[in-house]
Amino acid sequence: KNQVEQSPQSLIILEGKNCTLQCNYTVSPFSNLRWYKQDTGRGPVSLTIMTFSENTKSNGRYTATLDADTKQSSLHITASQLSDSASYICVVRTGTASKLTFGTGTRLQVTL
Amino acid sequence: ETGVTQTPRHLVMGMTNKKSLKCEQHLGHNAMYWYKQSAKKPLELMFVYSLEERVENNSVPSRFSPECPNSSHLFLHLHTLQPEDSALYLCASSQDGGYLTTEAFFGQGTRLTVV
């Protein structure tokens, strides 16, 4: 069964600090993995996409990593800002058709 | 603004009411999706339309009825819902071509409360 598990479930950090969110998946065959940011009450917005051959990709203060061997991905946020407070969802696409498997997300709260 | 617009943003309805959710995309995409997001649960795919034909129905109760009149519009008709149907309903679109599927762009969602 295709599954995507994220940890931690929730996280509170001080503004300016760094944090790392984890995503483990069992989706097969693997096509790509996206990290989405979802503000409360809004739709998810894509941050990065990782394909099988990519190990690291950055988008501003967001850096995603992918280890296809261990089927793990991480999202590292540097110098956090209050606006980073949101849910971060890991989504894995299978290599066939249009199957997406969503993780439950990590709820991040950045405080002063 | 992602190019996918959903209306209304919020909806409160009784269990005997009939209402419709609307989704519109101006991205030229050929596939549209309805997702349900309940608290503390992953996004659940409900329906997939590709080239205006329903290609996927993930065991959704018949009280949810989708309609895709053209490639830019998608509706979700609701009738005799239950309180457990209260959730955020998200619409998404993407450009699909065989096994190649681009990123799914999501609307802002409709927060539905069934009373």
XYZ file of C-alpha atoms in Angstrom:
227
model
C 0.000 0.000 0.000
C 1.321 3.443 -0.933
C 1.882 5.551 2.149
C 3.526 8.845 3.032
C 4.380 9.537 6.653
C 5.527 12.885 7.962
C 7.150 13.901 11.198
C 6.859 15.673 13.466
C 3.099 16.110 13.442
C 3.519 19.639 14.794
C 6.409 21.929 15.621
C 6.836 25.264 17.373
C 10.021 27.262 16.831
C 11.248 30.774 17.536
C 11.538 33.256 14.712
C 14.982 33.150 13.151
C 15.632 29.529 14.039
C 16.071 26.684 11.551
C 14.005 23.521 11.397
C 13.804 20.286 9.434
C 10.679 18.382 8.495
C 10.760 14.709 7.549
C 8.874 12.634 4.985
C 9.118 8.851 4.588
C 7.304 7.112 1.770
C 6.562 3.638 0.491
C 5.132 4.719 -2.862
C 6.175 2.557 -5.784
C 7.031 3.093 -8.556
C 8.323 6.526 -7.649
C 7.957 9.433 -10.047
C 8.486 12.595 -8.043
C 8.014 14.152 -4.639
C 6.698 17.624 -3.916
C 6.634 19.686 -0.796
C 3.588 21.922 -0.469
C 2.935 24.778 1.939
C -0.659 25.174 3.041
C -1.713 28.264 4.940
C -4.717 27.825 7.212
C -7.958 27.648 5.234
C -6.215 27.865 1.861
C -5.124 25.446 -0.826
C -1.620 23.936 -0.904
C 1.059 25.749 -2.901
C 4.064 23.905 -4.308
C 7.476 24.748 -2.824
C 9.767 22.261 -4.549
C 9.691 19.143 -6.688
C 12.240 16.356 -6.437
C 12.732 13.722 -9.108
C 14.534 10.407 -8.731
C 17.906 11.777 -9.789
C 17.874 14.874 -7.600
C 19.352 14.925 -4.102
C 18.976 18.550 -3.104
C 16.967 21.485 -4.334
C 16.605 24.956 -2.855
C 13.882 27.567 -3.138
C 14.957 30.609 -1.173
C 15.073 29.671 2.504
C 13.587 26.235 1.757
C 15.912 23.327 0.922
C 14.552 19.895 0.107
C 16.575 16.701 0.057
C 15.728 13.288 -1.336
C 17.276 9.896 -0.648
C 15.619 7.538 -3.116
C 17.390 4.526 -1.624
C 15.941 4.978 1.850
C 12.771 6.624 0.493
C 13.160 9.656 2.680
C 12.885 13.370 2.038
C 13.408 16.378 4.252
C 12.486 20.030 4.049
C 14.870 22.394 5.812
C 13.722 25.925 6.581
C 16.442 28.443 7.329
C 16.031 31.612 9.393
C 12.332 31.055 9.940
C 9.837 33.886 9.683
C 6.378 34.322 11.140
C 4.956 33.859 7.649
C 6.393 30.339 7.568
C 3.656 29.298 10.000
C 1.625 26.803 7.979
C 1.169 23.123 7.279
C 3.803 21.490 5.112
C 2.612 18.544 3.085
C 4.757 15.941 1.354
C 3.149 14.508 -1.786
C 4.551 11.592 -3.762
C 3.514 10.745 -7.308
C 3.672 7.220 -8.649
C 5.280 6.496 -11.987
C 2.009 5.489 -13.583
C -1.171 7.450 -14.338
C -1.871 10.378 -12.039
C -1.694 8.838 -8.597
C -0.767 11.194 -5.799
C -0.266 10.057 -2.218
C -0.463 12.799 0.379
C 1.132 12.873 3.796
C -0.837 14.180 6.780
C 1.427 17.191 6.986
C 3.518 18.905 9.647
C 1.944 21.911 11.332
C 4.682 24.527 11.879
C 4.197 27.513 14.144
C 6.835 30.232 14.242
C 6.637 32.487 17.300
C 8.346 35.631 18.527
C -3.372 33.430 -6.751
C -2.830 30.037 -8.347
C -5.215 30.438 -11.292
C -7.769 28.096 -9.719
C -10.769 29.850 -8.163
C -13.303 28.214 -5.889
C -16.639 29.586 -4.740
C -18.008 29.951 -2.214
C -15.129 30.147 0.261
C -17.402 29.194 3.148
C -20.689 27.301 3.172
C -22.994 26.261 5.987
C -25.814 23.934 5.016
C -28.421 21.788 6.669
C -28.604 18.073 6.079
C -31.668 18.455 3.858
C -30.257 21.244 1.695
C -28.926 21.060 -1.834
C -25.925 23.201 -2.706
C -23.135 23.276 -5.276
C -19.448 24.084 -5.093
C -17.843 25.718 -8.100
C -14.285 25.577 -9.398
C -12.848 27.499 -12.318
C -9.345 27.366 -13.772
C -7.761 29.730 -16.267
C -4.539 27.787 -16.767
C -5.518 25.871 -19.883
C -5.235 22.572 -18.010
C -7.042 19.451 -19.181
C -7.531 17.674 -15.856
C -9.447 18.749 -12.768
C -9.795 17.182 -9.339
C -11.914 17.339 -6.209
C -10.195 16.620 -2.898
C -11.591 16.458 0.635
C -9.450 17.578 3.566
C -10.714 16.639 7.007
C -8.976 17.658 10.198
C -5.787 15.692 10.893
C -6.237 13.509 7.792
C -4.349 13.469 4.482
C -5.976 14.978 1.466
C -8.440 12.461 0.003
C -8.946 12.334 -3.733
C -12.642 12.237 -4.584
C -12.983 12.640 -8.344
C -10.738 13.119 -11.363
C -11.856 14.544 -14.687
C -9.606 14.353 -17.711
C -10.721 16.029 -20.930
C -14.146 16.527 -19.322
C -14.619 12.810 -18.703
C -14.696 11.355 -15.222
C -11.758 8.984 -15.037
C -11.682 8.306 -11.330
C -14.266 8.034 -8.558
C -12.741 6.967 -5.278
C -15.751 5.304 -3.651
C -17.399 8.609 -2.915
C -20.995 8.468 -1.576
C -23.679 9.362 -4.086
C -24.663 12.421 -2.060
C -21.650 14.012 -3.781
C -22.213 14.456 -7.506
C -19.527 16.034 -9.709
C -20.102 17.796 -12.998
C -17.549 18.984 -15.540
C -19.309 20.922 -18.319
C -16.037 22.003 -19.934
C -12.323 21.872 -19.273
C -12.340 25.125 -17.299
C -15.192 24.437 -14.908
C -15.887 21.805 -12.298
C -18.830 21.550 -9.932
C -19.559 19.432 -6.897
C -23.276 19.099 -6.225
C -24.193 18.318 -2.635
C -27.430 16.898 -1.263
C -28.539 15.297 2.000
C -25.077 15.565 3.494
C -24.070 14.332 6.931
C -22.233 16.261 9.656
C -19.130 14.124 9.035
C -18.985 15.594 5.529
C -17.897 18.888 7.065
C -14.410 19.564 5.703
C -12.330 21.742 3.398
C -13.065 20.817 -0.217
C -10.224 21.581 -2.564
C -10.262 21.757 -6.324
C -7.091 21.297 -8.351
C -6.083 21.252 -11.998
C -3.121 19.965 -13.965
C -1.994 19.351 -17.514
C -1.913 15.635 -18.206
C -0.486 13.866 -21.202
C -0.181 10.116 -21.015
C 2.145 9.324 -18.139
C 3.375 12.893 -17.904
C 1.513 14.989 -15.417
C 2.533 18.453 -14.377
C 2.107 20.013 -10.987
C -1.397 20.193 -9.588
C -2.477 23.745 -8.798
C -4.962 24.027 -5.971
C -7.747 26.480 -5.347
C -8.210 28.088 -1.948
C -10.923 25.632 -1.008
C -14.472 25.793 0.259
C -14.911 25.339 4.000
C -18.113 23.319 4.309
C -20.014 22.934 7.554
C -23.017 20.613 7.677
C -25.388 21.290 10.555
